[in-house]
Short mmCIF file of the C-alpha atoms (twelve columns), coordinates in Angstrom:
data_MODEL
# 
_entry.id   MODEL 
# 
loop_
_atom_site.group_PDB 
_atom_site.id 
_atom_site.type_symbol 
_atom_site.label_atom_id 
_atom_site.label_alt_id 
_atom_site.label_comp_id 
_atom_site.label_asym_id 
_atom_site.label_seq_id 
_atom_site.Cartn_x 
_atom_site.Cartn_y 
_atom_site.Cartn_z 
_atom_site.pdbx_PDB_model_num 
ATOM 1   C CA . MET A 1   102.544 178.977 154.924 1 
ATOM 2   C CA . ALA A 2   98.855  178.105 154.748 1 
ATOM 3   C CA . SER A 3   98.800  179.565 151.283 1 
ATOM 4   C CA . THR A 4   101.653 177.294 150.287 1 
ATOM 5   C CA . TRP A 5   99.862  174.207 151.531 1 
ATOM 6   C CA . ARG A 6   96.707  175.225 149.660 1 
ATOM 7   C CA . THR A 7   98.735  175.600 146.461 1 
ATOM 8   C CA . LEU A 8   100.318 172.174 146.946 1 
ATOM 9   C CA . ALA A 9   96.961  170.524 147.604 1 
ATOM 10  C CA . ALA A 10  95.520  172.083 144.468 1 
ATOM 11  C CA . SER A 11  98.432  170.785 142.436 1 
ATOM 12  C CA . LEU A 12  97.941  167.263 143.806 1 
ATOM 13  C CA . SER A 13  94.251  167.373 142.961 1 
ATOM 14  C CA . ALA A 14  95.031  168.523 139.419 1 
ATOM 15  C CA . GLY A 15  97.571  165.695 139.029 1 
ATOM 16  C CA . ALA A 16  95.048  163.113 140.140 1 
ATOM 17  C CA . LEU A 17  92.577  164.525 137.674 1 
ATOM 18  C CA . LEU A 18  95.107  164.220 134.843 1 
ATOM 19  C CA . LEU A 19  95.895  160.617 135.750 1 
ATOM 20  C CA . THR A 20  92.237  159.790 135.614 1 
ATOM 21  C CA . VAL A 21  91.710  161.545 132.306 1 
ATOM 22  C CA . PHE A 22  94.601  159.762 130.569 1 
ATOM 23  C CA . GLY A 23  93.681  156.288 131.819 1 
ATOM 24  C CA . CYS A 24  96.672  155.847 134.123 1 
ATOM 25  C CA . SER A 25  94.781  154.918 137.269 1 
ATOM 26  C CA . PRO A 26  95.733  151.631 138.992 1 
ATOM 27  C CA . VAL A 27  92.505  150.074 137.768 1 
ATOM 28  C CA . ASP A 28  93.262  150.971 134.133 1 
ATOM 29  C CA . SER A 29  96.779  149.556 134.488 1 
ATOM 30  C CA . THR A 30  95.373  146.221 135.571 1 
ATOM 31  C CA . SER A 31  92.880  146.309 132.722 1 
ATOM 32  C CA . SER A 32  95.675  147.011 130.245 1 
ATOM 33  C CA . SER A 33  97.650  144.093 131.634 1 
ATOM 34  C CA . SER A 34  94.692  141.755 131.348 1 
ATOM 35  C CA . ALA A 35  94.100  142.910 127.790 1 
ATOM 36  C CA . GLN A 36  97.628  141.938 126.767 1 
ATOM 37  C CA . PRO A 37  96.846  138.184 126.496 1 
ATOM 38  C CA . SER A 38  93.965  139.138 124.246 1 
ATOM 39  C CA . THR A 39  96.409  141.018 121.992 1 
ATOM 40  C CA . THR A 40  98.767  137.989 122.007 1 
ATOM 41  C CA . SER A 41  95.896  135.604 121.395 1 
ATOM 42  C CA . SER A 42  94.803  137.440 118.297 1 
ATOM 43  C CA . PRO A 43  98.133  137.069 116.395 1 
ATOM 44  C CA . SER A 44  98.250  133.445 117.535 1 
ATOM 45  C CA . ALA A 45  94.927  132.831 115.862 1 
ATOM 46  C CA . THR A 46  96.174  134.379 112.642 1 
ATOM 47  C CA . THR A 47  99.436  132.379 112.664 1 
ATOM 48  C CA . THR A 48  97.826  128.978 113.383 1 
ATOM 49  C CA . PRO A 49  97.493  128.073 109.667 1 
ATOM 50  C CA . GLU A 50  101.180 128.908 109.021 1 
ATOM 51  C CA . PRO A 51  102.515 125.365 109.750 1 
ATOM 52  C CA . GLU A 52  100.179 123.937 107.119 1 
ATOM 53  C CA . PRO A 53  102.121 125.226 104.084 1 
ATOM 54  C CA . SER A 54  105.304 123.985 105.785 1 
ATOM 55  C CA . GLN A 55  103.830 120.496 106.207 1 
ATOM 56  C CA . THR A 56  102.642 120.476 102.626 1 
ATOM 57  C CA . ALA A 57  106.135 121.397 101.453 1 
ATOM 58  C CA . GLU A 58  107.606 118.579 103.526 1 
ATOM 59  C CA . GLU A 59  105.134 116.150 102.020 1 
ATOM 60  C CA . GLN A 60  106.040 117.367 98.556  1 
ATOM 61  C CA . GLN A 61  109.764 116.953 99.325  1 
ATOM 62  C CA . SER A 62  109.096 113.475 100.699 1 
ATOM 63  C CA . THR A 63  107.317 112.587 97.459  1 
ATOM 64  C CA . ALA A 64  110.244 113.949 95.442  1 
ATOM 65  C CA . ASP A 65  112.660 111.907 97.514  1 
ATOM 66  C CA . MET A 66  110.764 108.755 96.539  1 
ATOM 67  C CA . ILE A 67  111.881 109.079 92.909  1 
ATOM 68  C CA . GLY A 68  114.162 106.125 92.221  1 
ATOM 69  C CA . GLN A 69  112.717 104.133 95.131  1 
ATOM 70  C CA . ALA A 70  109.942 101.566 95.079  1 
ATOM 71  C CA . PRO A 71  106.664 103.271 94.113  1 
ATOM 72  C CA . GLU A 72  104.018 103.557 96.810  1 
ATOM 73  C CA . GLY A 73  101.240 101.942 94.801  1 
ATOM 74  C CA . ALA A 74  98.001  103.288 96.178  1 
ATOM 75  C CA . GLN A 75  99.354  106.853 96.189  1 
ATOM 76  C CA . ASP A 76  100.543 106.767 92.565  1 
ATOM 77  C CA . ASN A 77  98.094  106.624 89.671  1 
ATOM 78  C CA . ALA A 78  99.635  104.675 86.792  1 
ATOM 79  C CA . LEU A 79  98.505  107.133 84.102  1 
ATOM 80  C CA . THR A 80  99.915  110.033 86.119  1 
ATOM 81  C CA . VAL A 81  103.287 108.325 86.573  1 
ATOM 82  C CA . LEU A 82  103.351 107.333 82.899  1 
ATOM 83  C CA . ASP A 83  103.207 111.008 81.986  1 
ATOM 84  C CA . THR A 84  106.325 111.658 84.087  1 
ATOM 85  C CA . LEU A 85  108.446 109.183 82.096  1 
ATOM 86  C CA . ALA A 86  110.684 110.580 79.381  1 
ATOM 87  C CA . VAL A 87  109.648 109.683 75.829  1 
ATOM 88  C CA . LYS A 88  112.617 109.006 73.534  1 
ATOM 89  C CA . GLY A 89  113.649 106.803 70.672  1 
ATOM 90  C CA . ARG A 90  115.131 103.359 71.284  1 
ATOM 91  C CA . ALA A 91  118.922 103.511 71.661  1 
ATOM 92  C CA . PRO A 92  121.126 101.035 69.739  1 
ATOM 93  C CA . LYS A 93  121.574 97.610  71.315  1 
ATOM 94  C CA . THR A 94  125.338 97.951  70.848  1 
ATOM 95  C CA . GLY A 95  127.280 96.567  73.781  1 
ATOM 96  C CA . TYR A 96  124.389 94.659  75.309  1 
ATOM 97  C CA . SER A 97  124.993 91.309  76.962  1 
ATOM 98  C CA . ARG A 98  123.406 89.566  79.923  1 
ATOM 99  C CA . ASP A 99  126.689 90.062  81.788  1 
ATOM 100 C CA . GLN A 100 126.060 93.818  81.798  1 
ATOM 101 C CA . PHE A 101 123.462 93.067  84.486  1 
ATOM 102 C CA . GLY A 102 125.675 90.832  86.610  1 
ATOM 103 C CA . ALA A 103 125.573 87.085  87.147  1 
ATOM 104 C CA . ALA A 104 122.175 85.560  86.419  1 
ATOM 105 C CA . TRP A 105 120.029 85.029  89.515  1 
ATOM 106 C CA . ALA A 106 122.625 86.315  91.956  1 
ATOM 107 C CA . ASP A 107 121.852 86.155  95.670  1 
ATOM 108 C CA . VAL A 108 121.746 89.946  96.009  1 
ATOM 109 C CA . ASP A 109 119.815 89.899  99.290  1 
ATOM 110 C CA . HIS A 110 122.313 87.456  100.845 1 
ATOM 111 C CA . ASN A 111 119.616 85.150  102.175 1 
ATOM 112 C CA . GLY A 112 121.440 82.055  100.941 1 
ATOM 113 C CA . CYS A 113 118.951 81.479  98.112  1 
ATOM 114 C CA . ASP A 114 119.300 82.554  94.462  1 
ATOM 115 C CA . THR A 115 116.838 85.008  92.954  1 
ATOM 116 C CA . ARG A 116 115.048 82.413  90.797  1 
ATOM 117 C CA . ASN A 117 114.119 80.320  93.816  1 
ATOM 118 C CA . ASP A 118 113.250 83.445  95.806  1 
ATOM 119 C CA . ILE A 119 110.613 84.284  93.176  1 
ATOM 120 C CA . LEU A 120 109.336 80.695  92.958  1 
ATOM 121 C CA . ASN A 121 109.000 80.758  96.739  1 
ATOM 122 C CA . ARG A 122 107.056 84.007  96.538  1 
ATOM 123 C CA . ASP A 123 104.737 83.241  93.621  1 
ATOM 124 C CA . LEU A 124 104.010 79.513  93.984  1 
ATOM 125 C CA . THR A 125 101.722 77.841  96.488  1 
ATOM 126 C CA . ASP A 126 101.684 74.280  97.884  1 
ATOM 127 C CA . LYS A 127 105.464 74.160  97.593  1 
ATOM 128 C CA . THR A 128 107.852 71.316  98.367  1 
ATOM 129 C CA . TYR A 129 111.607 71.701  98.528  1 
ATOM 130 C CA . LYS A 130 114.679 69.823  97.425  1 
ATOM 131 C CA . ALA A 131 116.227 68.023  100.396 1 
ATOM 132 C CA . ASN A 132 119.063 69.679  102.294 1 
ATOM 133 C CA . THR A 133 118.519 73.129  100.754 1 
ATOM 134 C CA . HIS A 134 117.035 74.785  103.861 1 
ATOM 135 C CA . ASP A 135 113.708 75.326  102.086 1 
ATOM 136 C CA . CYS A 136 115.416 77.239  99.289  1 
ATOM 137 C CA . VAL A 137 115.268 75.143  96.104  1 
ATOM 138 C CA . VAL A 138 111.624 74.647  95.118  1 
ATOM 139 C CA . ALA A 139 110.983 71.070  93.974  1 
ATOM 140 C CA . SER A 140 107.289 71.478  93.154  1 
ATOM 141 C CA . GLY A 141 104.419 73.881  93.553  1 
ATOM 142 C CA . VAL A 142 101.370 75.469  91.956  1 
ATOM 143 C CA . LEU A 143 101.451 78.672  89.926  1 
ATOM 144 C CA . GLN A 144 98.318  80.639  89.119  1 
ATOM 145 C CA . ASP A 145 99.886  82.129  86.015  1 
ATOM 146 C CA . PRO A 146 99.309  85.864  85.577  1 
ATOM 147 C CA . TYR A 147 100.018 85.842  81.822  1 
ATOM 148 C CA . THR A 148 97.478  83.167  80.867  1 
ATOM 149 C CA . GLY A 149 95.209  83.043  83.923  1 
ATOM 150 C CA . THR A 150 95.682  79.255  84.080  1 
ATOM 151 C CA . ARG A 151 96.982  76.897  86.761  1 
ATOM 152 C CA . ILE A 152 100.419 75.360  86.199  1 
ATOM 153 C CA . ASP A 153 101.677 72.460  88.303  1 
ATOM 154 C CA . PHE A 154 105.413 73.034  88.567  1 
ATOM 155 C CA . VAL A 155 107.812 70.116  88.978  1 
ATOM 156 C CA . ARG A 156 111.539 70.750  89.033  1 
ATOM 157 C CA . GLY A 157 113.473 68.671  86.523  1 
ATOM 158 C CA . GLN A 158 115.323 68.684  83.217  1 
ATOM 159 C CA . ASP A 159 112.175 68.128  81.178  1 
ATOM 160 C CA . THR A 160 109.722 70.101  83.346  1 
ATOM 161 C CA . SER A 161 111.368 73.163  84.935  1 
ATOM 162 C CA . ALA A 162 110.965 75.315  81.835  1 
ATOM 163 C CA . ALA A 163 107.165 75.176  82.227  1 
ATOM 164 C CA . VAL A 164 107.546 77.975  84.780  1 
ATOM 165 C CA . GLN A 165 110.075 80.712  84.024  1 
ATOM 166 C CA . ILE A 166 111.010 83.921  85.794  1 
ATOM 167 C CA . ASP A 167 110.216 86.889  83.587  1 
ATOM 168 C CA . HIS A 168 111.789 90.328  83.764  1 
ATOM 169 C CA . VAL A 169 108.669 92.488  83.470  1 
ATOM 170 C CA . VAL A 170 110.866 95.123  81.857  1 
ATOM 171 C CA . ALA A 171 113.169 92.961  79.745  1 
ATOM 172 C CA . LEU A 172 116.880 93.594  80.287  1 
ATOM 173 C CA . SER A 173 117.545 94.146  76.590  1 
ATOM 174 C CA . ASP A 174 114.675 96.634  76.476  1 
ATOM 175 C CA . ALA A 175 116.053 98.373  79.575  1 
ATOM 176 C CA . TRP A 176 119.516 98.534  77.977  1 
ATOM 177 C CA . GLN A 177 118.104 100.426 75.010  1 
ATOM 178 C CA . LYS A 178 116.076 102.798 77.192  1 
ATOM 179 C CA . GLY A 179 118.489 104.169 79.740  1 
ATOM 180 C CA . ALA A 180 120.141 101.244 81.556  1 
ATOM 181 C CA . GLN A 181 123.419 101.917 79.734  1 
ATOM 182 C CA . GLN A 182 123.722 104.993 81.951  1 
ATOM 183 C CA . LEU A 183 123.096 103.057 85.190  1 
ATOM 184 C CA . THR A 184 125.934 101.887 87.405  1 
ATOM 185 C CA . GLU A 185 126.938 98.222  87.558  1 
ATOM 186 C CA . ASP A 186 125.221 97.839  90.917  1 
ATOM 187 C CA . GLU A 187 122.039 99.463  89.648  1 
ATOM 188 C CA . ARG A 188 121.914 97.141  86.639  1 
ATOM 189 C CA . ARG A 189 122.535 94.098  88.840  1 
ATOM 190 C CA . ASN A 190 119.732 95.239  91.140  1 
ATOM 191 C CA . LEU A 191 117.397 95.755  88.182  1 
ATOM 192 C CA . ALA A 192 118.046 92.194  87.003  1 
ATOM 193 C CA . ASN A 193 117.412 90.713  90.439  1 
ATOM 194 C CA . ASP A 194 114.818 93.120  91.829  1 
ATOM 195 C CA . PRO A 195 111.691 91.155  92.909  1 
ATOM 196 C CA . TYR A 196 109.691 94.206  91.844  1 
ATOM 197 C CA . ASN A 197 110.706 93.484  88.230  1 
ATOM 198 C CA . LEU A 198 110.301 89.690  88.392  1 
ATOM 199 C CA . LEU A 199 107.314 87.362  88.021  1 
ATOM 200 C CA . ALA A 200 107.022 83.569  87.846  1 
ATOM 201 C CA . VAL A 201 105.056 82.945  84.649  1 
ATOM 202 C CA . ASP A 202 104.108 80.456  81.967  1 
ATOM 203 C CA . GLY A 203 107.310 79.472  80.135  1 
ATOM 204 C CA . PRO A 204 105.973 79.563  76.546  1 
ATOM 205 C CA . SER A 205 104.419 82.991  77.166  1 
ATOM 206 C CA . ASN A 206 107.751 84.264  78.427  1 
ATOM 207 C CA . GLN A 207 109.458 82.959  75.305  1 
ATOM 208 C CA . ARG A 208 106.910 84.660  73.044  1 
ATOM 209 C CA . LYS A 209 107.395 87.937  74.886  1 
ATOM 210 C CA . SER A 210 111.196 87.753  74.491  1 
ATOM 211 C CA . ASP A 211 112.489 91.327  74.987  1 
ATOM 212 C CA . GLY A 212 109.286 93.015  73.801  1 
ATOM 213 C CA . ASP A 213 107.755 96.075  75.406  1 
ATOM 214 C CA . ALA A 214 104.062 96.949  75.773  1 
ATOM 215 C CA . ALA A 215 103.892 98.045  72.143  1 
ATOM 216 C CA . THR A 216 104.829 94.561  70.866  1 
ATOM 217 C CA . TRP A 217 103.556 92.148  73.529  1 
ATOM 218 C CA . LEU A 218 100.835 91.994  76.172  1 
ATOM 219 C CA . PRO A 219 99.669  89.044  78.311  1 
ATOM 220 C CA . ALA A 220 96.927  86.870  76.832  1 
ATOM 221 C CA . ASN A 221 95.128  87.229  80.171  1 
ATOM 222 C CA . THR A 222 93.449  90.576  79.473  1 
ATOM 223 C CA . GLY A 223 92.413  90.876  83.111  1 
ATOM 224 C CA . PHE A 224 96.084  91.213  84.065  1 
ATOM 225 C CA . ARG A 225 97.130  93.771  81.464  1 
ATOM 226 C CA . CYS A 226 96.443  96.828  83.605  1 
ATOM 227 C CA . GLU A 227 98.550  95.538  86.483  1 
ATOM 228 C CA . TYR A 228 101.250 94.339  84.080  1 
ATOM 229 C CA . VAL A 229 101.576 97.724  82.371  1 
ATOM 230 C CA . ALA A 230 101.426 99.537  85.724  1 
ATOM 231 C CA . ARG A 231 104.322 97.420  87.021  1 
ATOM 232 C CA . GLN A 232 106.378 98.200  83.902  1 
ATOM 233 C CA . ILE A 233 105.762 101.888 84.524  1 
ATOM 234 C CA . GLY A 234 106.785 101.451 88.165  1 
ATOM 235 C CA . VAL A 235 110.030 99.712  87.180  1 
ATOM 236 C CA . LYS A 236 110.879 102.400 84.639  1 
ATOM 237 C CA . GLN A 237 110.188 105.105 87.193  1 
ATOM 238 C CA . LYS A 238 112.305 103.337 89.807  1 
ATOM 239 C CA . TYR A 239 115.333 102.902 87.527  1 
ATOM 240 C CA . ARG A 240 114.969 106.157 85.576  1 
ATOM 241 C CA . LEU A 241 114.295 104.441 82.241  1 
ATOM 242 C CA . TRP A 242 112.372 105.954 79.364  1 
ATOM 243 C CA . VAL A 243 109.650 104.751 76.991  1 
ATOM 244 C CA . THR A 244 109.271 105.068 73.238  1 
ATOM 245 C CA . GLN A 245 106.281 106.920 71.833  1 
ATOM 246 C CA . ALA A 246 104.713 103.665 70.606  1 
ATOM 247 C CA . GLU A 247 105.246 102.093 74.026  1 
ATOM 248 C CA . HIS A 248 103.760 105.126 75.806  1 
ATOM 249 C CA . ASP A 249 100.687 105.030 73.584  1 
ATOM 250 C CA . ALA A 250 100.201 101.291 74.071  1 
ATOM 251 C CA . MET A 251 100.402 101.703 77.848  1 
ATOM 252 C CA . ALA A 252 97.960  104.604 77.778  1 
ATOM 253 C CA . ASN A 253 95.512  102.565 75.692  1 
ATOM 254 C CA . VAL A 254 95.579  99.714  78.212  1 
ATOM 255 C CA . LEU A 255 95.195  102.060 81.186  1 
ATOM 256 C CA . ALA A 256 92.281  103.832 79.505  1 
ATOM 257 C CA . THR A 257 90.245  100.725 80.399  1 
ATOM 258 C CA . CYS A 258 91.258  101.067 84.072  1 
ATOM 259 C CA . PRO A 259 91.958  104.779 84.770  1 
ATOM 260 C CA . THR A 260 92.163  104.235 88.541  1 
ATOM 261 C CA . GLN A 261 94.910  101.600 88.252  1 
ATOM 262 C CA . THR A 262 97.772  102.338 90.632  1 
ATOM 263 C CA . ILE A 263 101.447 101.454 90.527  1 
ATOM 264 C CA . PRO A 264 102.031 98.172  92.413  1 
ATOM 265 C CA . ALA A 265 103.559 98.915  95.784  1 
ATOM 266 C CA . ASP A 266 105.842 95.887  96.076  1 
ATOM 267 C CA . GLY A 267 106.710 92.479  94.661  1 
ATOM 268 C CA . GLY A 268 104.131 89.813  93.999  1 
ATOM 269 C CA . VAL A 269 100.927 89.722  92.017  1 
ATOM 270 C CA . ILE A 270 97.377  90.496  93.060  1 
ATOM 271 C CA . THR A 271 95.319  89.738  89.962  1 
ATOM 272 C CA . PRO A 272 96.271  86.177  88.885  1 
ATOM 273 C CA . VAL A 273 94.711  84.299  91.807  1 
ATOM 274 C CA . GLN A 274 91.624  86.467  91.530  1 
ATOM 275 C CA . ALA A 275 91.514  85.859  87.787  1 
ATOM 276 C CA . GLY A 276 91.504  82.131  88.377  1 
ATOM 277 C CA . GLN A 277 88.746  82.349  90.968  1 
ATOM 278 C CA . GLN A 278 86.669  85.052  89.308  1 
ATOM 279 C CA . PRO A 279 86.725  84.631  85.515  1 
ATOM 280 C CA . ALA A 280 84.560  87.711  85.097  1 
ATOM 281 C CA . GLN A 281 87.583  89.886  85.849  1 
ATOM 282 C CA . THR A 282 89.400  88.408  82.880  1 
ATOM 283 C CA . VAL A 283 86.474  88.813  80.506  1 
ATOM 284 C CA . GLU A 284 85.494  92.353  81.485  1 
ATOM 285 C CA . PRO A 285 88.080  94.350  79.489  1 
ATOM 286 C CA . GLN A 286 87.836  92.123  76.398  1 
ATOM 287 C CA . PRO A 287 85.490  94.316  74.317  1 
ATOM 288 C CA . THR A 288 88.024  97.164  74.232  1 
ATOM 289 C CA . GLN A 289 91.084  94.930  73.936  1 
ATOM 290 C CA . GLU A 290 89.674  92.395  71.488  1 
ATOM 291 C CA . VAL A 291 91.080  94.043  68.371  1 
ATOM 292 C CA . PRO A 292 94.738  94.400  69.479  1 
ATOM 293 C CA . THR A 293 94.789  91.072  71.337  1 
ATOM 294 C CA . PRO A 294 95.577  88.796  68.376  1 
ATOM 295 C CA . GLN A 295 98.151  91.179  66.891  1 
ATOM 296 C CA . PRO A 296 101.199 90.313  69.011  1 
ATOM 297 C CA . ALA A 297 100.761 86.528  68.739  1 
ATOM 298 C CA . PRO A 298 101.078 86.215  64.941  1 
ATOM 299 C CA . THR A 299 104.201 88.409  64.899  1 
ATOM 300 C CA . GLN A 300 105.884 86.570  67.766  1 
ATOM 301 C CA . GLU A 301 104.905 82.950  67.147  1 
ATOM 302 C CA . PRO A 302 106.515 82.441  63.728  1 
ATOM 303 C CA . ALA A 303 109.796 83.914  64.942  1 
ATOM 304 C CA . LEU A 304 109.905 81.548  67.910  1 
ATOM 305 C CA . GLN A 305 109.276 78.248  66.155  1 
ATOM 306 C CA . PRO A 306 112.234 78.256  63.744  1 
ATOM 307 C CA . ALA A 307 114.552 79.195  66.608  1 
ATOM 308 C CA . GLN A 308 113.412 76.210  68.656  1 
ATOM 309 C CA . GLN A 309 113.906 73.901  65.709  1 
ATOM 310 C CA . ASP A 310 117.412 75.205  64.935  1 
ATOM 311 C CA . THR A 311 119.798 72.471  66.006  1 
ATOM 312 C CA . ASN A 312 122.880 74.086  64.482  1 
ATOM 313 C CA . VAL A 313 123.512 76.491  67.352  1 
ATOM 314 C CA . TYR A 314 126.298 75.289  69.623  1 
ATOM 315 C CA . TYR A 315 127.958 76.890  72.631  1 
ATOM 316 C CA . LYS A 316 131.207 75.504  73.964  1 
ATOM 317 C CA . ASN A 317 130.499 76.693  77.514  1 
ATOM 318 C CA . CYS A 318 128.439 79.154  79.539  1 
ATOM 319 C CA . THR A 319 130.986 81.886  78.938  1 
ATOM 320 C CA . ALA A 320 130.167 81.645  75.236  1 
ATOM 321 C CA . VAL A 321 126.439 81.698  76.016  1 
ATOM 322 C CA . ARG A 322 126.785 84.852  78.068  1 
ATOM 323 C CA . ALA A 323 128.989 86.491  75.451  1 
ATOM 324 C CA . ALA A 324 126.165 85.921  72.950  1 
ATOM 325 C CA . GLY A 325 123.677 87.491  75.364  1 
ATOM 326 C CA . LYS A 326 121.614 84.279  75.517  1 
ATOM 327 C CA . ALA A 327 121.993 83.319  79.206  1 
ATOM 328 C CA . PRO A 328 120.124 81.735  80.787  1 
ATOM 329 C CA . LEU A 329 119.217 79.073  78.215  1 
ATOM 330 C CA . HIS A 330 116.040 77.054  78.685  1 
ATOM 331 C CA . GLN A 331 115.534 73.549  77.448  1 
ATOM 332 C CA . GLY A 332 114.231 73.641  73.891  1 
ATOM 333 C CA . GLU A 333 116.028 76.882  73.029  1 
ATOM 334 C CA . PRO A 334 118.778 76.916  70.379  1 
ATOM 335 C CA . GLY A 335 122.105 75.941  71.899  1 
ATOM 336 C CA . TYR A 336 120.697 74.369  75.060  1 
ATOM 337 C CA . SER A 337 122.672 71.326  76.186  1 
ATOM 338 C CA . SER A 338 122.437 69.177  79.273  1 
ATOM 339 C CA . LYS A 339 126.198 69.658  79.626  1 
ATOM 340 C CA . LEU A 340 125.538 73.344  80.297  1 
ATOM 341 C CA . ASP A 341 122.733 72.557  82.738  1 
ATOM 342 C CA . ARG A 342 124.699 71.491  85.777  1 
ATOM 343 C CA . ASP A 343 121.770 71.085  88.162  1 
ATOM 344 C CA . GLY A 344 119.524 69.431  85.570  1 
ATOM 345 C CA . ASP A 345 116.590 71.778  86.094  1 
ATOM 346 C CA . GLY A 346 116.119 72.567  82.399  1 
ATOM 347 C CA . ILE A 347 117.829 75.950  82.672  1 
ATOM 348 C CA . ALA A 348 121.456 76.236  81.601  1 
ATOM 349 C CA . CYS A 349 123.971 78.921  82.481  1 
ATOM 350 C CA . GLU A 350 121.849 80.401  85.270  1 
# 
């Protein structure tokens, strides 16, 4: 019996020795447990950067989702966005009429005020309003004109309203020939009334521009050309319109003088007031723009004058004006008649 106990004791001693050798003592078990967080911590450190690619992808998707929406200005370089626009030939003007873009100056934002007066309200200062219009119809105001860099005192009236006109930065006829035919009715109506595509400007300058693009017309105020071209690019990006090769090159030439120019972020104008207060901004780009500056004027001016002097054009009513694609008509334009100008503001068939 004693021998049996001695054998059992020896076996127990050998077992304890084996446990010690293979690191299975209670102390080692605790150490292994405490080491586990260290093992977990190490993979955590290696996986910390993983969310970063995911966030970058989300940012990229967010940027992609902005296509067709208002550009974000400071985040979009105008030259970079220009290179994303399709370059194609001008499509035929077949089928174009002002009616393709909905009623002129529709109240698309349902604020009780037509688009023309919305833009006058936005771009003019020192405004007064026609009585009983809930501060909608602008009776007078001051425009620091972006196209000429001059001050215009606006007074509403048959003989004076046309001094300030609302320009489509991307002309509707130009848009029609560069992709707008493929837009829906609602999209075309929005394009025609989108404050992002509208500026209150000097009337004669607007008439000289007509439906020209950057290849055929640029503002006389050279200090505004970069912002003007950048806004055209923004509009074309927003409504998925293309540019011709000549138009692309003209835009690129303007932006070469201001390579950091960004796409305007919203409606309104930044440069004109500054141009009026700081003439140096207008003069600065002139050395590089001096040669092309006089080119548009000679080609546009002669075409305008005969049209204004043509007294043989007659429209029976505004339906006929719109069918001819001439609405709205401004006082002094062929076919204008006070009978078509119901509110006597110098603009018929609005």
